[in-house]
Structure formats: C-alpha cells, structure tokens
XYZ file of C-alpha atoms in Angstrom:
712
model
C 15.994 -0.604 -30.550
C 18.233 -2.083 -33.231
C 16.703 -5.346 -34.282
C 18.422 -8.376 -32.981
C 19.834 -10.923 -35.764
C 17.878 -13.630 -36.502
C 21.150 -16.129 -35.224
C 20.778 -14.364 -31.857
C 19.186 -16.579 -29.018
C 16.110 -14.813 -27.574
C 16.871 -13.785 -24.054
C 14.090 -12.778 -21.314
C 14.631 -9.099 -21.813
C 13.631 -9.549 -25.628
C 10.143 -9.939 -24.323
C 9.621 -6.455 -23.404
C 9.420 -5.555 -26.958
C 6.056 -5.443 -28.938
C 4.920 -8.930 -29.723
C 3.457 -10.296 -33.097
C 0.154 -11.466 -32.973
C -1.142 -12.732 -36.536
C -5.033 -12.449 -34.813
C -4.857 -8.570 -34.661
C -1.879 -7.470 -36.465
C -0.566 -3.786 -35.271
C -0.533 -4.016 -31.659
C -0.544 0.286 -31.661
C 1.481 2.479 -28.916
C 2.852 1.406 -25.865
C 0.669 2.938 -23.271
C 1.488 1.557 -19.749
C 4.484 -0.729 -17.821
C 3.805 -1.890 -14.093
C 6.354 -4.478 -12.728
C 7.639 -5.475 -9.513
C 10.529 -6.831 -8.685
C 13.088 -7.443 -5.193
C 16.166 -6.387 -6.241
C 16.919 -4.023 -8.901
C 19.186 -2.586 -11.168
C 17.842 1.040 -12.416
C 20.702 1.506 -14.974
C 19.830 -1.727 -16.946
C 16.068 -1.101 -16.591
C 16.632 2.264 -18.573
C 19.042 1.120 -21.545
C 18.062 -2.034 -21.592
C 14.625 -3.145 -20.812
C 12.677 0.271 -21.166
C 13.690 0.998 -24.745
C 12.190 -2.279 -25.921
C 8.604 -1.744 -24.237
C 8.892 1.738 -25.911
C 9.615 0.712 -29.217
C 12.800 3.100 -29.558
C 14.698 3.691 -32.520
C 18.111 5.413 -31.035
C 20.560 3.025 -29.143
C 21.922 4.577 -25.772
C 25.426 3.172 -27.321
C 24.773 4.917 -30.756
C 23.814 8.123 -29.708
C 23.401 9.309 -25.919
C 21.761 12.869 -26.594
C 19.392 11.072 -29.573
C 18.531 8.609 -27.322
C 17.832 10.489 -24.144
C 15.470 12.574 -26.241
C 13.461 10.106 -27.898
C 13.192 8.285 -24.159
C 11.956 11.521 -22.734
C 9.065 11.898 -25.056
C 8.231 8.391 -24.857
C 8.153 8.233 -21.265
C 6.101 11.441 -21.569
C 3.120 9.657 -22.836
C 3.303 6.344 -21.096
C 2.938 5.397 -17.126
C 5.812 3.350 -15.610
C 6.158 2.362 -12.237
C 8.311 -0.143 -10.871
C 7.672 -1.245 -7.355
C 10.682 -2.237 -5.591
C 11.598 -3.649 -2.149
C 12.469 -0.721 0.166
C 15.944 -2.559 0.664
C 17.018 -2.272 -2.749
C 15.681 1.202 -4.058
C 18.131 2.345 -6.779
C 18.779 5.813 -6.550
C 20.879 5.474 -9.812
C 17.793 6.370 -11.971
C 18.518 8.919 -14.439
C 15.077 10.244 -15.072
C 12.219 11.028 -13.059
C 9.526 10.047 -16.260
C 9.167 6.874 -14.532
C 8.771 6.196 -11.209
C 10.573 3.815 -9.052
C 8.193 3.029 -5.967
C 9.971 1.687 -2.505
C 7.882 -1.379 -0.816
C 7.948 -1.689 2.436
C 6.254 -5.483 3.772
C 5.453 -5.716 7.820
C 7.676 -9.208 8.558
C 8.418 -9.826 5.033
C 9.753 -8.447 1.402
C 8.398 -7.446 -1.473
C 9.384 -10.597 -3.426
C 7.683 -10.779 -6.405
C 8.831 -10.592 -9.934
C 5.667 -9.148 -12.236
C 5.374 -7.476 -15.144
C 2.529 -5.959 -17.179
C 2.975 -4.056 -20.485
C 0.066 -2.971 -21.948
C -0.386 -1.427 -26.012
C -3.133 -0.118 -27.423
C -4.519 -3.824 -28.702
C -2.010 -5.972 -26.573
C -1.404 -7.148 -23.044
C 1.255 -9.007 -22.065
C 1.645 -10.424 -18.363
C 5.616 -11.963 -17.397
C 5.588 -13.599 -14.016
C 9.492 -14.940 -13.362
C 11.716 -15.647 -10.684
C 13.730 -13.161 -12.105
C 14.609 -9.882 -10.577
C 14.953 -6.900 -12.827
C 18.866 -6.649 -12.985
C 21.770 -7.564 -15.133
C 22.111 -11.392 -13.684
C 18.384 -11.466 -13.419
C 18.138 -11.417 -16.971
C 21.505 -12.409 -18.332
C 23.269 -14.682 -16.160
C 21.255 -16.726 -13.614
C 18.988 -19.508 -14.756
C 15.585 -18.640 -14.479
C 11.940 -19.428 -15.204
C 9.574 -17.144 -16.455
C 5.802 -17.318 -17.848
C 4.950 -14.971 -20.648
C 1.470 -14.826 -21.809
C -0.227 -12.066 -24.026
C -3.792 -10.815 -24.133
C -5.762 -9.256 -26.967
C -9.479 -9.213 -28.300
C -9.734 -12.144 -29.927
C -11.052 -15.929 -29.690
C -7.471 -17.253 -29.625
C -6.370 -14.995 -26.408
C -5.966 -16.557 -23.298
C -8.847 -15.570 -21.049
C -9.081 -12.197 -19.296
C -9.583 -13.928 -15.605
C -6.063 -14.251 -15.270
C -4.900 -10.911 -16.154
C -7.550 -9.364 -14.199
C -6.045 -11.292 -11.032
C -2.472 -10.458 -11.767
C -3.922 -6.552 -11.727
C -6.038 -7.336 -8.853
C -2.492 -8.608 -6.982
C -0.822 -5.723 -7.752
C -3.360 -3.726 -6.483
C -3.025 -5.494 -3.134
C 0.461 -4.627 -3.305
C -0.051 -1.567 -3.530
C -1.052 -1.310 0.001
C 2.585 -1.732 0.955
C 3.905 1.036 -0.934
C 5.915 3.687 1.353
C 5.736 6.419 -1.491
C 4.145 10.054 -1.946
C 0.320 10.383 -2.305
C 1.081 11.501 -6.143
C 2.959 9.109 -7.050
C 0.396 6.187 -5.577
C -2.182 7.731 -7.231
C 0.101 7.400 -11.061
C 0.238 3.313 -9.793
C -3.807 3.286 -9.245
C -4.605 5.297 -12.521
C -2.398 2.853 -14.135
C -3.513 -0.115 -12.702
C -7.560 0.929 -13.597
C -6.657 1.907 -17.005
C -4.704 -1.686 -17.978
C -7.993 -3.065 -16.179
C -10.638 -0.423 -17.981
C -8.775 -1.546 -21.295
C -8.661 -5.415 -21.048
C -12.574 -5.131 -20.022
C -13.428 -3.441 -22.899
C -11.713 -6.470 -24.962
C -15.172 -8.500 -25.641
C -13.930 -11.254 -27.924
C -11.273 -12.467 -25.233
C -12.794 -15.599 -23.554
C -13.762 -14.682 -19.721
C -12.190 -17.815 -18.227
C -10.845 -21.522 -19.151
C -13.250 -24.158 -19.357
C -13.576 -26.171 -16.634
C -11.656 -29.078 -18.289
C -9.366 -27.579 -20.503
C -5.776 -27.929 -20.696
C -3.261 -26.446 -20.539
C -4.498 -24.254 -18.159
C -3.096 -21.502 -15.869
C -3.836 -19.603 -12.711
C -2.400 -16.720 -10.904
C -1.162 -17.623 -7.725
C -0.065 -14.687 -5.294
C 1.378 -14.359 -2.106
C 0.472 -11.881 0.453
C 0.640 -10.730 4.173
C -1.853 -8.230 5.545
C -0.797 -4.720 7.186
C -0.072 -7.089 10.343
C 2.283 -9.741 8.703
C 0.333 -12.174 8.967
C -0.835 -14.256 5.851
C -3.420 -13.220 3.665
C -2.443 -15.102 0.534
C -0.021 -18.292 0.713
C 0.931 -19.792 -2.313
C 1.586 -23.064 -1.172
C -2.232 -23.296 0.430
C -3.479 -22.395 -3.042
C -1.470 -24.919 -4.914
C -2.909 -27.915 -2.350
C -6.395 -26.370 -2.994
C -5.979 -26.662 -7.155
C -4.248 -29.894 -6.902
C -7.230 -30.906 -5.137
C -7.891 -34.778 -4.500
C -5.508 -36.492 -7.200
C -2.828 -39.000 -5.901
C 0.843 -37.402 -6.597
C 3.340 -40.591 -7.391
C 6.226 -37.840 -7.692
C 6.664 -34.326 -5.897
C 9.935 -32.231 -7.490
C 11.201 -28.791 -5.121
C 13.324 -26.566 -6.872
C 15.036 -24.003 -5.123
C 18.013 -21.691 -4.624
C 16.886 -19.836 -1.942
C 18.549 -20.438 1.686
C 16.038 -20.100 4.589
C 16.750 -18.184 7.685
C 17.746 -20.117 10.598
C 15.558 -19.030 12.234
C 12.739 -20.775 10.034
C 12.878 -23.943 9.738
C 11.345 -25.550 6.281
C 9.770 -28.512 8.131
C 6.135 -26.383 8.420
C 6.726 -26.260 4.746
C 7.045 -29.778 3.354
C 4.500 -30.809 6.203
C 2.083 -28.234 4.349
C 3.016 -29.764 1.054
C 2.429 -33.086 2.419
C -1.127 -32.266 2.416
C -1.937 -33.153 -0.710
C -2.810 -36.960 -1.512
C 0.553 -38.840 -1.606
C 0.993 -42.275 -3.604
C 2.527 -45.180 -1.369
C 5.366 -45.512 -3.110
C 5.441 -41.754 -4.273
C 8.969 -40.309 -4.926
C 10.410 -36.759 -3.303
C 13.016 -34.849 -5.235
C 15.093 -32.074 -4.639
C 16.248 -29.611 -7.686
C 19.283 -27.501 -5.939
C 22.029 -25.132 -6.887
C 25.507 -26.611 -6.293
C 29.372 -26.763 -7.781
C 31.632 -29.090 -8.308
C 34.154 -30.784 -5.293
C 37.860 -31.185 -5.094
C 37.109 -34.153 -3.845
C 36.180 -37.316 -5.993
C 34.377 -35.153 -8.089
C 31.371 -34.899 -5.948
C 28.925 -31.515 -6.204
C 28.795 -29.450 -3.438
C 25.104 -27.980 -2.987
C 24.460 -24.481 -2.373
C 21.828 -25.380 0.385
C 23.182 -26.228 4.435
C 22.202 -29.769 5.846
C 19.687 -28.283 7.692
C 17.291 -28.237 4.885
C 17.805 -31.795 4.025
C 17.425 -32.644 7.288
C 13.826 -31.112 7.356
C 13.358 -32.736 4.406
C 13.887 -36.040 5.761
C 12.045 -36.243 8.456
C 8.894 -35.418 6.905
C 9.277 -37.607 4.003
C 10.397 -40.302 6.722
C 13.355 -41.131 4.885
C 17.277 -40.985 5.351
C 19.665 -38.394 3.389
C 20.899 -41.300 0.509
C 17.112 -42.146 -0.274
C 16.272 -38.460 -1.520
C 16.264 -37.888 -5.255
C 18.471 -35.181 -5.326
C 19.268 -32.825 -8.964
C 21.930 -30.698 -8.515
C 22.310 -27.733 -11.209
C 26.019 -26.965 -11.583
C 27.173 -23.685 -12.377
C 28.393 -24.154 -15.707
C 27.596 -26.798 -17.860
C 29.446 -28.003 -21.208
C 29.393 -25.687 -24.389
C 28.182 -23.110 -21.590
C 30.219 -19.506 -21.724
C 32.738 -19.870 -19.001
C 30.475 -18.172 -16.161
C 28.863 -18.592 -12.934
C 25.149 -19.354 -13.711
C 23.324 -19.671 -10.809
C 20.337 -21.318 -10.092
C 17.722 -18.657 -9.811
C 14.349 -20.347 -10.473
C 11.717 -21.747 -8.073
C 9.195 -24.192 -8.785
C 7.281 -27.123 -7.353
C 6.215 -29.749 -9.673
C 3.730 -32.520 -8.976
C 2.587 -35.727 -10.741
C -0.009 -38.532 -10.750
C -3.343 -39.653 -11.856
C -3.084 -38.450 -15.291
C -1.970 -34.848 -14.599
C 0.934 -32.553 -14.239
C 1.231 -29.524 -12.137
C 4.151 -26.917 -11.886
C 3.608 -23.769 -9.664
C 6.409 -21.362 -10.501
C 8.050 -17.744 -10.236
C 8.581 -15.927 -7.155
C 8.188 -18.156 -4.351
C 11.484 -20.135 -2.778
C 10.434 -23.445 -0.571
C 10.897 -21.561 2.276
C 7.971 -19.921 5.293
C 8.198 -16.439 3.612
C 7.873 -17.767 0.003
C 5.719 -20.338 0.409
C 3.093 -18.439 3.101
C 3.375 -20.697 5.971
C 2.782 -18.544 9.058
C 4.627 -15.893 7.728
C 4.417 -13.956 4.041
C 6.445 -12.181 2.040
C 4.927 -10.478 -1.485
C 4.826 -13.307 -4.034
C 3.966 -13.796 -7.372
C 3.341 -17.229 -9.143
C 1.603 -19.022 -12.224
C 0.364 -22.232 -12.014
C 0.076 -24.461 -14.576
C -1.853 -28.007 -15.142
C -1.532 -29.977 -18.320
C -1.199 -33.574 -19.084
C 2.272 -34.649 -17.960
C 2.946 -36.864 -21.217
C 1.585 -33.904 -23.979
C 4.357 -31.539 -25.703
C 3.795 -28.139 -25.946
C 5.903 -26.284 -28.271
C 7.904 -29.420 -28.359
C 8.320 -29.794 -24.528
C 6.431 -31.390 -21.718
C 5.377 -29.263 -18.517
C 8.434 -31.033 -16.424
C 11.149 -30.205 -19.434
C 10.230 -26.248 -18.676
C 12.715 -26.821 -15.451
C 15.968 -25.544 -16.365
C 17.139 -28.974 -15.046
C 18.804 -31.996 -17.086
C 17.071 -34.670 -16.123
C 20.114 -37.470 -16.510
C 22.952 -35.385 -16.046
C 22.322 -33.845 -12.836
C 20.818 -36.406 -10.726
C 23.589 -36.817 -8.111
C 24.144 -40.221 -5.972
C 26.059 -38.650 -3.073
C 26.347 -34.864 -3.042
C 27.911 -32.967 -0.590
C 25.185 -31.062 2.108
C 27.649 -28.278 3.729
C 26.527 -26.699 7.368
C 26.335 -23.461 6.073
C 25.711 -21.666 2.284
C 26.072 -17.959 0.959
C 22.860 -16.528 -0.634
C 23.433 -15.524 -4.211
C 23.907 -12.027 -5.532
C 19.738 -11.320 -6.769
C 18.699 -12.779 -3.201
C 21.167 -10.650 -0.428
C 19.788 -8.263 1.722
C 20.439 -4.337 0.495
C 20.783 -1.696 3.267
C 21.484 -1.790 6.825
C 17.683 -1.503 7.986
C 14.556 0.375 7.223
C 14.688 4.152 7.217
C 13.887 5.846 10.795
C 9.956 6.251 10.964
C 10.130 9.728 10.554
C 11.486 10.097 7.725
C 9.239 9.091 4.939
C 10.284 10.579 1.289
C 11.271 13.337 -1.010
C 9.228 15.673 -3.289
C 11.570 17.367 -5.996
C 10.593 20.417 -8.382
C 13.138 20.401 -11.341
C 11.481 23.739 -12.184
C 12.415 25.513 -9.210
C 15.161 23.299 -7.666
C 13.259 22.907 -4.456
C 13.509 19.406 -3.036
C 11.158 18.798 0.250
C 12.012 15.946 2.319
C 8.293 14.808 4.257
C 8.627 13.233 7.617
C 6.321 12.241 10.380
C 5.976 15.058 12.756
C 4.056 12.657 14.914
C 7.353 10.923 15.465
C 11.049 11.387 16.732
C 14.229 11.606 14.739
C 17.599 9.769 15.689
C 19.489 11.638 17.784
C 22.143 11.740 14.799
C 21.108 11.767 11.395
C 22.412 13.643 8.330
C 21.238 13.651 4.382
C 23.801 13.291 1.881
C 23.441 12.976 -2.452
C 23.372 9.159 -3.129
C 27.265 8.539 -3.808
C 28.421 10.962 -1.432
C 30.146 9.640 1.795
C 29.570 11.415 4.790
C 33.222 12.800 4.786
C 33.463 14.358 1.369
C 31.174 17.417 1.636
C 28.851 19.323 4.203
C 25.497 17.683 4.514
C 22.240 18.631 2.634
C 20.625 18.792 6.151
C 21.076 17.342 9.772
C 19.813 16.931 13.223
C 21.576 20.365 14.706
C 19.408 22.145 11.887
C 16.567 19.891 12.369
C 16.756 17.795 15.798
C 12.982 17.137 15.575
C 10.377 16.696 12.468
C 8.933 20.011 11.660
C 5.404 20.524 12.624
C 4.797 21.046 8.925
C 5.901 17.798 7.906
C 8.315 19.599 5.351
C 12.182 19.795 5.184
C 12.458 22.508 2.697
C 15.629 22.629 0.970
C 16.642 25.441 -1.907
C 19.041 23.559 -4.066
C 21.782 25.718 -6.327
C 20.514 26.814 -9.249
C 22.932 24.763 -11.135
C 20.778 21.691 -9.815
C 17.510 23.219 -11.770
C 16.796 19.881 -14.300
C 18.879 17.515 -12.424
C 17.092 13.820 -11.777
C 17.115 13.018 -8.265
C 15.947 10.275 -7.413
C 17.021 9.442 -3.870
C 19.101 10.765 -1.146
C 21.825 9.293 1.441
C 20.116 8.867 5.037
C 23.068 8.186 7.705
C 21.984 7.767 11.345
C 23.483 6.711 14.622
C 21.412 4.234 16.074
C 20.583 3.270 19.696
C 23.428 0.993 20.170
C 25.550 3.311 18.687
C 26.112 1.638 14.945
C 25.924 4.250 11.948
C 23.163 2.810 9.626
C 22.321 4.248 6.259
C 19.328 3.997 3.602
C 18.144 5.596 0.640
C 14.936 7.905 0.804
C 13.461 8.276 -1.932
C 12.328 11.035 -3.883
C 9.454 11.379 -6.244
C 7.845 14.656 -8.440
C 4.266 15.652 -8.007
C 3.597 15.553 -11.420
C 5.100 15.917 -15.350
C 4.628 19.341 -15.189
C 7.580 19.813 -12.589
C 10.155 18.533 -15.001
C 12.243 20.270 -17.644
C 12.204 19.699 -21.031
C 15.254 18.101 -22.115
C 18.500 20.742 -22.040
C 18.691 20.746 -26.049
C 15.297 22.616 -26.151
C 15.331 24.610 -23.331
C 16.106 27.394 -25.696
C 14.487 26.683 -28.722
C 13.062 29.708 -30.566
C 9.665 29.793 -32.293
C 11.377 29.695 -35.327
C 13.219 26.346 -34.642
C 9.909 25.228 -33.392
C 8.239 25.908 -36.728
C 11.570 24.504 -38.424
C 11.368 21.297 -36.203
C 7.810 21.091 -37.152
C 7.601 21.677 -41.459
C 10.466 18.996 -41.346
C 8.066 16.571 -40.502
C 10.634 14.569 -38.195
C 10.794 13.928 -34.347
C 12.968 15.770 -31.756
C 14.936 12.986 -31.276
C 16.119 12.672 -34.969
C 17.264 16.488 -35.134
C 18.972 16.909 -32.040
C 22.416 16.123 -32.980
C 21.623 18.935 -35.374
C 21.626 21.474 -32.717
C 25.189 21.860 -32.098
C 25.518 23.377 -36.089
C 23.389 26.264 -34.942
C 24.438 29.614 -34.051
C 22.935 29.874 -30.202
C 23.475 33.247 -30.152
C 20.659 34.019 -33.215
C 18.621 31.630 -32.203
C 15.743 33.170 -34.499
C 17.596 32.031 -37.483
C 16.347 28.599 -36.685
C 17.911 25.487 -36.509
C 17.266 23.653 -39.759
C 18.280 25.950 -42.261
C 19.584 22.817 -44.619
C 15.939 21.615 -44.505
C 13.820 24.384 -46.424
C 15.338 25.043 -49.748
C 13.694 28.313 -49.984
C 16.463 29.804 -48.162
C 18.294 29.806 -50.801
C 16.217 33.269 -51.605
C 15.815 34.968 -48.151
C 11.804 35.727 -47.815
C 11.903 35.505 -44.389
C 10.866 39.344 -44.093
C 7.638 38.921 -46.565
C 4.453 38.759 -44.906
C 2.716 36.806 -46.864
C 5.408 33.738 -46.907
C 5.457 34.160 -43.135
C 1.817 33.869 -42.895
C 1.748 30.717 -44.932
C 4.899 29.136 -43.439
C 3.345 29.535 -39.894
C 0.172 27.743 -41.486
C 1.789 25.175 -42.736
C 3.669 24.370 -39.305
C 0.196 24.387 -38.010
C -1.442 21.696 -40.052
C 1.974 19.629 -39.083
C 1.401 20.500 -35.439
C -2.416 19.465 -35.890
C -1.565 16.191 -37.665
C 0.877 15.708 -34.963
C -1.556 15.925 -32.493
C -4.008 13.779 -33.908
C -1.525 11.017 -34.306
C -1.173 10.853 -30.626
C -2.232 7.967 -28.572
C -5.460 8.882 -26.875
C -4.297 8.872 -23.123
C -4.280 11.864 -20.622
C -0.627 10.865 -20.089
C -0.061 11.423 -23.785
C -1.812 14.382 -24.627
C -1.091 15.875 -21.023
C 2.891 16.138 -22.671
C 1.772 17.156 -26.242
C -0.258 20.224 -25.660
C 1.886 20.964 -22.558
C 5.262 19.761 -22.485
C 6.430 19.035 -26.097
C 9.446 20.790 -26.863
C 7.673 21.596 -29.843
C 4.320 21.695 -28.925
C 1.396 24.433 -28.750
C 1.780 25.642 -25.091
C 5.904 25.785 -25.933
C 5.217 27.742 -29.069
C 2.942 30.033 -27.460
C 5.584 31.008 -25.000
C 8.213 31.437 -27.503
C 6.102 33.602 -29.399
C 5.572 35.719 -26.256
C 8.785 35.896 -24.946
C 10.349 36.816 -28.303
C 7.872 39.586 -28.603
C 8.758 40.823 -25.125
C 12.424 40.607 -25.888
C 12.081 42.373 -29.060
C 9.129 44.459 -28.881
C 7.653 43.111 -31.953
C 4.553 43.461 -33.586
C 1.504 42.608 -31.078
C -0.983 42.196 -34.096
C 0.826 39.513 -35.718
C 1.398 37.928 -32.173
C -2.304 38.121 -31.418
C -3.112 36.320 -34.810
C -0.987 33.577 -34.293
C -1.860 33.032 -30.978
C -5.411 32.679 -32.304
C -4.764 30.642 -35.153
C -3.202 28.077 -32.272
C -6.272 28.579 -30.445
C -8.195 27.205 -33.286
C -6.236 24.246 -34.453
C -6.232 23.108 -30.639
C -10.086 23.858 -30.918
C -10.297 21.469 -33.866
C -8.487 18.588 -32.989
C -10.198 18.345 -29.583
C -13.409 18.286 -31.777
C -12.252 16.031 -34.003
C -10.568 13.534 -31.001
C -14.020 14.195 -29.277
C -13.026 12.596 -26.074
C -14.295 14.248 -23.384
C -11.742 13.338 -20.785
C -9.101 15.248 -23.183
C -11.097 18.093 -23.605
C -9.891 19.792 -20.092
C -6.358 19.332 -21.169
C -7.493 21.208 -24.013
C -9.756 24.034 -22.475
C -6.743 24.419 -20.158
C -3.968 25.289 -22.931
C -6.657 27.372 -24.567
C -6.948 29.344 -21.299
C -3.146 30.139 -21.014
C -3.273 31.306 -24.529
C -6.278 33.332 -24.002
C -4.346 34.767 -20.957
C -1.239 35.524 -23.759
C -3.779 37.499 -25.665
C -5.083 39.846 -22.930
C -1.110 40.290 -21.699
C -0.327 41.352 -25.173
C -3.358 43.227 -25.229
C -3.018 45.343 -22.685
C -2.445 49.008 -24.121
C -2.768 47.802 -27.584
C -5.962 48.180 -29.347
C -6.077 46.199 -32.305
C -7.115 47.364 -36.042
C -11.296 46.935 -36.667
C -10.629 44.179 -38.803
C -8.217 42.206 -36.825
C -10.210 43.014 -33.545
C -13.535 41.085 -35.218
C -11.324 38.166 -36.253
C -9.902 37.553 -32.808
C -13.754 37.864 -31.189
C -14.813 35.236 -34.122
C -12.023 32.991 -33.326
C -12.982 33.245 -29.846
C -16.791 32.549 -30.530
C -15.549 29.355 -32.731
C -13.174 27.712 -29.977
C -15.527 27.926 -27.494
C -18.122 26.224 -29.749
C -15.603 23.367 -30.886
C -14.389 22.992 -27.152
C-alpha cells in the first residue's frame, strides 16, 4: 500500500498496518488475522484493511490486476477469519481465500468488535466500538483500545491477549459455518496462542498494584441464551469497594422498547456510591430549530429510567450531547457510536469501553449479546501521552454540556446498529460449499428439519423475477437424505468467487422473507490460481523465476505475450541472451533450468514457516514446484517431447524439494514436501510407461530417489 503522507491524520484503518517497535526491530511477515464485527462491508475490508495488514505494495486504484494477484498470493500464506453477525453477512466478498463466518447468537447478536493481528514477532489487539464498515472506520465518533504484544520486558502482559483469544474461542461456539471453515478458525486461534506463549521475555500478567492496567472484559450468553459473562457484572467486580464520586455513561444506542434500562442502572449502582455522587449521560444529538436547543438521539423513556434509579429529576441529570458536526470538522454527519462507562473516585479512574451499549443485551443483565470491551484502571489526574483517562472519550467536556436538551418520544438507530436481513435462515438451510475447480456448489441442509412450503435460491444481487432460480421447492420439496443439494454450475463460472446465495421463502404468515446463505470452501486446493497464470507455460514459469520478481510485478506484462505460442515465455525483454537464440542448445537449456530451480529453492527458503504458507508455495503457487512439474508434463503430452529430458527435469525438482525440506527441518512441514514429491513420482511413473531410460539416466534417477528419501 502506498504510504500515507506524514501530514495526514492517522485513522483507525492505519492501525492494521505493521507497527514499528524499537525493542524488536523487524516484526516479520503477516500470519493471522481474526476479527469480529456486527455490521460488515466486505469490499471495504478487502480494499482498505487487508492490504494494510498484508503489507501489499500495489494499490487497487493504481492497478487492479497486480493488486488482485498480490493479494491472492499474500492471503494464500495467511489465515484470515472474520466473525460476522448472521443478519449482516456480506456476499459482496470478492475472494474466497479468507473466511467470513456467520454467527447466530440465541436471543442476542454477535456485537463484539475485536481484531487480533499476528505477525512473526508481534501481535496487535484492537478492541473497539467500530464495526468493520466505512462509517465505522471513517465517519462515526468511535473509541478503540490498541495494544501491541511482543517478546520483550516492555511488552504488555501475555494474559491480556490470551484472555482475548479465549473469548474468541468461546464465541466460535455460535459460528454457523462448515466444519472446514470452523477448523480454520480454530487452527488460527491455536496458532496465535502457541506463538504468544513461546515469547518468554514478555510479562505474564500485570503486577498487583500496577497502574495503568487493563483487563479484557467479554460478554457471552450460553447456548440457551442465558448470561454466561456479564460486562457490567465484571466492571462492578473490578471496581471493588472503592466509593465512586462520579459515574458517566456514554451510549449511542436505543434499547429495545421491550427491554428497559432500569435493571442495567440498578446493576451499575451496585458499586459503592458517594452521597454527593454525580451521574452523567453522554449521548448523541443534533441542533433543534427551537431556541438552538439540542435534540437527544435517545428516547425519553431512557432518561426516565435513569432518573428513577438515581432518585433525581430530569433537569438534575448532567447531560452531554455530542453533535453530528463540530466547528472545524468536514460538513458530514458524524454519529456518536462510541460506548463507555467511566467511574471516578477514591483516587482511581476506571473506563470500560468497547462494543457494549448501555442496554440489557450490551451489559449482560438478564440477557446477553456477544460483546468485547477493555477495562482501564489508572490514576484520574495522571496524563498518559498527554491525555487523562476521561479525555479518551470523544466528548468535549466544556462545549457539549447541555442544560435543557430535548428528549424525544422516539429515535432512530444509526446505520451501524440497524438490523440486516428479514429474519434468520430457515433451520433446514445450513450453508453452501463451493469448488472453483469443478464449478460444483453443494447446498448443505439438515435432513431432520423441513423446508418452507415455498422457497428458491438465487444469486446474491438477483431479484426473483430477473432469472430462473438455481433451485426451488418444486425440485426439492423436502431436504434430501444425503443432506446436500448439488448444483453443477456452468463451466463459465469455474473460478468465480461465490461467497453467498440469496434464499427467498414464504413464511407461515404468508409474507416473503429473504436472507443470505453463506458459502465456504473445503480448502485452498479447491480454489483456482489467478486467471493470468492458468495457462502459463513451463518456459514462462522459468522466466518468472529467473527474473527474481514476484508474479504481481509481472502480471501487467502478460498482455505483451503472444498467447498462441506460450512456449516462447512471457518475459523476453528480461533476458539479454535472447539476442542470440540459444534456446535449442542442450547445455544452455540445462543451465537455465538449473538456475531457475536454484531461484525456486531460495524462494521456498524465504517462505514464512507455517503450514498455510508452505501449502500454497509448494502446491498452488503459479511458479511453484507442483505447477512447474504439471506444466512440463502437460507440454510433453501435447508435443510428444523428449521423455528422457522430462524425467531428468522432474528428478531435479524432487531433489531441490528434498534439500529445502532438510534445511528447513520442520517436522510439521515435512508431509507437505513428501506429498508434493510423491505427486512428482507419479508423473515420473506415467512418463516411464513404455519408455526405457538409458542406463546412465536410469542410475541417476535411482540415486535421486534414494537421496530424496534420505533427506525427507
């Protein structure tokens, strides 16, 4: 990604870029991203957040093809999972190399906003009020806690991050996705935990009296919808026996009318309160046309519940109204979306901030959402980075204080808090599984449930009247006993990125409902490589390797190739020896092939040592060993080439793989190397059918096989 200018203000999105930490220097390659959100914009995530985390060189606006190729290769060597509330699943996802996991919470919502980013030598935890949407990251008034962990004495303690990982581990119990997708999430969380535990120099936990200190505070229901973890209950516990002289609640959300906030305020007031304590509300609002008064964006019933519990009148409530636009800001409505509870008293200040609205679901009082917060404890008058704890909230404590705000009878929710689909998917429909190679899409259903009387499946952006459905109730009046509806898509859709389908059905009351059916892949091997490299010849692969450049840097040059004769290669201008055609000289071809394999070996050794990275580099990389071997065999079949030369080249690839595996020395990666070598052995056996190699070649092939077996 192009670097931001130094005079530009940092945004929340900038925190997805690799941090600079003096104590450890280089933080290494990106490895894992696990995030959660309520509302979600997949295109924003793919174009503005993922590129920062992956450290891409190309920008989507500068060159779409290089950007896509670079992104695909970077994603193939990382694990990226985003947990999204089921009502806000976004089928606009343009690549299946990362997982968007649908979460259905009984009696609540997946409302947490957690981001865990892992590089080789650093992990970053972001707990925020902001959804992964453009308004959340670019427009709303939000609050976020951003903490970096690394193997050094100065790092924040390990327990804080492990608590966040444990929370995500618990939240995955509400994920509604295929087993393969859930296993990828579980593997990512396990790998983050393992790497963090291997950092021995970082502190285990905060010292008992240390300030500032921070605690991860989650909100979770159990599988029956009852409260398992209560953010407000945890806040009361952490505050302890201190006596609060000031209690401030910041909330942008209108609680459901069926749930009063009175139980929430009563729970809050379980903390010890000084006799003259002040209760403050920080709420959204806008200017009124009447006497320039502010209109609050929360209904009057909210205020009445607050007053009832505090035993005060409306005019005694200290109310701060955060406007849509301040002087000096761009002329745009900036909704207050930050949430927080600030307690002050007895020489301490405590701030709970994150995703929890001040409502029963948000605070885990009788009912619960999946929520995530950080709870900071500090001295009230001590500045950290020039700010006290209460100054972290997005409120102007002087200008936003309102003496007589207008509390309306009703108020609208802001965009990032609105419900998505009409209702949950019918219980019989689970998810889809797609194979890009074969263009087969399987809709997974529950045979023990029943279908709606009328239903139909469509492409995400397609209305029911636009085209015939992909499947409907007339074809499948009840779930198949196999648990799968198999849809064989046209060959033209082979390689298409299908992240979701639109399911429409008629409910029992006669109304038409719709929702998105998520679609997943079984593994990365069911995805096709970028279109630009699918027909790459063996000679073209060698040219790419010899150039020493990544495929993304070369992709735009493919337009210059005469695709009718791909054997000529793709980068003629990079090789000065092409001034004299030596391509038919055996010694030149052997030297050239050896140099390319040497480059391939170095490329493999530079690969970050994870199963995902090596699984891609060995088996799916368009200029990797498997693709080179398949291209050699394919061209040999098409042109009836020299079997002896082909066997020699395949053996050389095996030998390089064996030596690289030995140098890496990772037993967990060894099966990937063995599997690739076994496939090459299969090619050799196919070529040898009906062909007897000369004695010297036969002896060489035997020695290579023996050496490869020894090294592996």
